[in-house]
Amino acid sequence: LIFFGTLKFYFLDPHVCWKCSSLADLQCLECYLTETHWLNETFFCFNCFREFHCALKSEQDHAVVTLPSIDVRSPPSPVILQLAAVLCIESSHYVSFVRVGDRPESDWIFFDSMADREGEETGHNGPEVRLFSDFSRWLSPENVDQLHRSTIDSNVSAPFERLITDCYLCFYYWPDGLLYS
């Protein structure tokens, strides 16, 4: 379950088949890596897995993981991670979005490694860092549907468009883990 800004990850949590909503038996990570699927769309019951993968040309190429059987009567507690930074890459142009602070309402900054060009052909690109106040608003649960549809609104800023189209790595931290350091 991903809410942009917060990642809820359940260790050994029972997953459901994304086709029929019954308890999942398998996960096909290859579908996540090669097809246009969300991570929650990689969990299958045995029947739906066979049905879905029969339509594919090369079933043997898919790396299937059998999920451990879980006692659904006592599910484990979730570990909730907070988004700390996002690295975006387009060709060799790196930009990043970094949370300043460890609270959900903390500000975000935008770092552009090649924002400011100095000189002509023999010149160089200089980095730029600036406050990115729209980050929390655009990645709020209320706006997550727009991200799933992958539509870019005309009101979206250029940095946010980079986030949507060129997201490469997301960095998370565990707030409760700070208590143990």
Tab-separated table of C-alpha atoms in Angstrom:
chain	number	residue	atom	x	y	z
A	1	LEU	CA	0.000	0.000	0.000
A	2	ILE	CA	1.749	3.175	-1.066
A	3	PHE	CA	0.680	6.641	-0.127
A	4	PHE	CA	3.101	9.104	-1.615
A	5	GLY	CA	4.971	10.438	1.354
A	6	THR	CA	4.336	7.308	3.394
A	7	LEU	CA	5.021	3.699	2.560
A	8	LYS	CA	3.131	1.080	4.537
A	9	PHE	CA	4.955	-2.204	4.298
A	10	TYR	CA	3.636	-5.254	6.036
A	11	PHE	CA	6.274	-7.889	6.702
A	12	LEU	CA	4.739	-11.285	5.979
A	13	ASP	CA	1.369	-9.625	5.593
A	14	PRO	CA	-1.211	-11.650	3.685
A	15	HIS	CA	-1.597	-10.318	0.165
A	16	VAL	CA	-4.640	-10.681	-2.043
A	17	CYS	CA	-4.845	-11.749	-5.659
A	18	TRP	CA	-5.277	-8.629	-7.737
A	19	LYS	CA	-7.587	-10.425	-10.173
A	20	CYS	CA	-10.109	-12.128	-7.855
A	21	SER	CA	-9.271	-10.702	-4.373
A	22	SER	CA	-8.783	-14.123	-2.778
A	23	LEU	CA	-5.682	-14.871	-0.677
A	24	ALA	CA	-2.579	-14.743	-2.891
A	25	ASP	CA	-0.368	-17.808	-3.283
A	26	LEU	CA	2.268	-16.430	-5.662
A	27	GLN	CA	4.049	-13.241	-6.582
A	28	CYS	CA	5.416	-12.657	-10.082
A	29	LEU	CA	8.140	-10.042	-9.774
A	30	GLU	CA	8.890	-10.348	-13.474
A	31	CYS	CA	5.471	-8.841	-14.228
A	32	TYR	CA	6.437	-5.830	-12.117
A	33	LEU	CA	9.796	-5.454	-13.855
A	34	THR	CA	8.713	-6.028	-17.450
A	35	GLU	CA	5.072	-5.040	-17.701
A	36	THR	CA	3.270	-1.854	-16.725
A	37	HIS	CA	1.978	-3.117	-13.401
A	38	TRP	CA	1.866	-1.662	-9.912
A	39	LEU	CA	3.544	-3.804	-7.264
A	40	ASN	CA	0.188	-4.872	-5.784
A	41	GLU	CA	-0.718	-6.265	-9.237
A	42	THR	CA	1.990	-8.937	-8.975
A	43	PHE	CA	0.154	-11.088	-6.414
A	44	PHE	CA	-1.926	-14.008	-7.729
A	45	CYS	CA	-3.839	-17.016	-6.497
A	46	PHE	CA	-2.857	-20.232	-8.342
A	47	ASN	CA	-5.873	-20.111	-10.696
A	48	CYS	CA	-5.530	-16.476	-11.727
A	49	PHE	CA	-1.780	-16.889	-12.182
A	50	ARG	CA	-2.276	-19.723	-14.669
A	51	GLU	CA	-5.037	-17.820	-16.479
A	52	PHE	CA	-3.072	-14.565	-16.661
A	53	HIS	CA	0.235	-16.135	-17.693
A	54	CYS	CA	-1.271	-18.440	-20.338
A	55	ALA	CA	-1.831	-15.313	-22.413
A	56	LEU	CA	1.863	-14.393	-22.197
A	57	LYS	CA	4.313	-15.636	-24.817
A	58	SER	CA	7.069	-16.796	-22.453
A	59	GLU	CA	5.727	-18.001	-19.111
A	60	GLN	CA	9.007	-19.729	-18.230
A	61	ASP	CA	10.792	-16.348	-18.199
A	62	HIS	CA	8.765	-15.119	-15.243
A	63	ALA	CA	10.368	-15.327	-11.812
A	64	VAL	CA	7.599	-16.603	-9.558
A	65	VAL	CA	7.872	-16.594	-5.772
A	66	THR	CA	5.650	-18.838	-3.662
A	67	LEU	CA	4.366	-16.798	-0.741
A	68	PRO	CA	4.650	-18.212	2.782
A	69	SER	CA	1.438	-19.432	4.351
A	70	ILE	CA	0.252	-16.932	6.932
A	71	ASP	CA	-2.031	-17.139	9.904
A	72	VAL	CA	-4.585	-14.467	8.950
A	73	ARG	CA	-6.057	-14.499	12.454
A	74	SER	CA	-3.043	-12.662	13.886
A	75	PRO	CA	-1.580	-10.383	11.220
A	76	PRO	CA	1.749	-8.708	12.025
A	77	SER	CA	2.031	-5.015	12.805
A	78	PRO	CA	2.919	-2.779	9.897
A	79	VAL	CA	6.219	-0.964	9.583
A	80	ILE	CA	5.426	2.507	8.254
A	81	LEU	CA	8.201	4.258	6.362
A	82	GLN	CA	8.296	7.946	5.468
A	83	LEU	CA	9.502	9.219	2.110
A	84	ALA	CA	12.778	11.102	2.608
A	85	ALA	CA	14.009	11.775	-0.930
A	86	VAL	CA	13.426	11.001	-4.595
A	87	LEU	CA	16.128	10.836	-7.248
A	88	CYS	CA	15.073	11.464	-10.857
A	89	ILE	CA	17.271	10.774	-13.863
A	90	GLU	CA	16.765	11.747	-17.496
A	91	SER	CA	19.810	10.770	-19.567
A	92	SER	CA	22.670	12.223	-17.503
A	93	HIS	CA	20.573	14.964	-15.925
A	94	TYR	CA	19.993	14.278	-12.230
A	95	VAL	CA	17.472	16.083	-10.069
A	96	SER	CA	16.327	15.242	-6.570
A	97	PHE	CA	13.591	16.102	-4.128
A	98	VAL	CA	14.668	15.988	-0.481
A	99	ARG	CA	12.622	16.385	2.686
A	100	VAL	CA	14.109	18.950	5.066
A	101	GLY	CA	13.335	17.505	8.488
A	102	ASP	CA	11.769	14.316	9.752
A	103	ARG	CA	8.116	15.294	10.148
A	104	PRO	CA	5.419	14.662	7.514
A	105	GLU	CA	4.732	18.399	7.252
A	106	SER	CA	8.423	19.271	6.700
A	107	ASP	CA	9.366	21.311	3.654
A	108	TRP	CA	10.908	19.786	0.535
A	109	ILE	CA	13.758	21.156	-1.556
A	110	PHE	CA	14.424	20.606	-5.242
A	111	PHE	CA	18.032	20.068	-6.367
A	112	ASP	CA	18.836	20.370	-10.068
A	113	SER	CA	22.384	19.324	-10.939
A	114	MET	CA	22.393	21.206	-14.262
A	115	ALA	CA	20.036	24.117	-13.740
A	116	ASP	CA	22.233	27.074	-14.506
A	117	ARG	CA	24.320	27.173	-17.693
A	118	GLU	CA	27.406	29.414	-17.625
A	119	GLY	CA	29.240	30.092	-20.841
A	120	GLU	CA	28.639	28.790	-24.344
A	121	GLU	CA	30.089	25.542	-25.734
A	122	THR	CA	33.063	25.567	-23.384
A	123	GLY	CA	30.950	26.520	-20.377
A	124	HIS	CA	29.585	24.377	-17.603
A	125	ASN	CA	26.317	23.678	-15.813
A	126	GLY	CA	25.893	24.824	-12.252
A	127	PRO	CA	23.615	23.226	-9.677
A	128	GLU	CA	20.625	24.928	-8.095
A	129	VAL	CA	18.759	24.259	-4.847
A	130	ARG	CA	15.377	25.803	-4.113
A	131	LEU	CA	12.323	25.294	-1.927
A	132	PHE	CA	9.679	23.108	-3.572
A	133	SER	CA	6.489	23.962	-1.723
A	134	ASP	CA	4.129	22.011	-4.042
A	135	PHE	CA	5.667	18.616	-3.265
A	136	SER	CA	3.499	17.647	-0.283
A	137	ARG	CA	0.342	18.913	-1.961
A	138	TRP	CA	0.866	16.959	-5.186
A	139	LEU	CA	1.818	13.749	-3.413
A	140	SER	CA	-1.012	13.835	-0.897
A	141	PRO	CA	-3.499	10.929	-0.787
A	142	GLU	CA	-6.118	13.270	-2.294
A	143	ASN	CA	-4.059	13.671	-5.495
A	144	VAL	CA	-2.770	10.101	-5.813
A	145	ASP	CA	-5.447	9.240	-8.406
A	146	GLN	CA	-3.960	11.780	-10.784
A	147	LEU	CA	-0.596	10.024	-10.493
A	148	HIS	CA	-2.135	6.629	-11.219
A	149	ARG	CA	-3.732	8.020	-14.355
A	150	SER	CA	-0.342	9.510	-15.302
A	151	THR	CA	-1.945	12.653	-16.613
A	152	ILE	CA	0.013	15.820	-16.306
A	153	ASP	CA	-2.179	18.770	-15.464
A	154	SER	CA	-1.314	22.102	-17.052
A	155	ASN	CA	-1.027	23.501	-13.516
A	156	VAL	CA	1.828	21.117	-12.682
A	157	SER	CA	5.227	22.736	-12.274
A	158	ALA	CA	8.220	21.604	-14.331
A	159	PRO	CA	9.939	19.993	-11.310
A	160	PHE	CA	6.829	17.973	-10.517
A	161	GLU	CA	6.603	16.841	-14.134
A	162	ARG	CA	10.191	15.567	-13.763
A	163	LEU	CA	9.103	13.674	-10.644
A	164	ILE	CA	6.267	11.949	-12.507
A	165	THR	CA	8.179	11.104	-15.667
A	166	ASP	CA	11.754	10.461	-14.475
A	167	CYS	CA	11.463	9.013	-10.956
A	168	TYR	CA	14.324	6.539	-10.505
A	169	LEU	CA	14.932	5.900	-6.782
A	170	CYS	CA	12.883	6.638	-3.680
A	171	PHE	CA	14.547	6.807	-0.269
A	172	TYR	CA	12.558	6.086	2.881
A	173	TYR	CA	13.286	6.194	6.590
A	174	TRP	CA	11.642	4.519	9.552
A	175	PRO	CA	10.583	7.189	12.088
A	176	ASP	CA	10.196	4.622	14.871
A	177	GLY	CA	13.727	3.432	14.132
A	178	LEU	CA	15.033	6.828	15.227
A	179	LEU	CA	14.023	5.857	18.769
A	180	TYR	CA	16.534	2.995	18.688
A	181	SER	CA	19.555	4.961	17.530
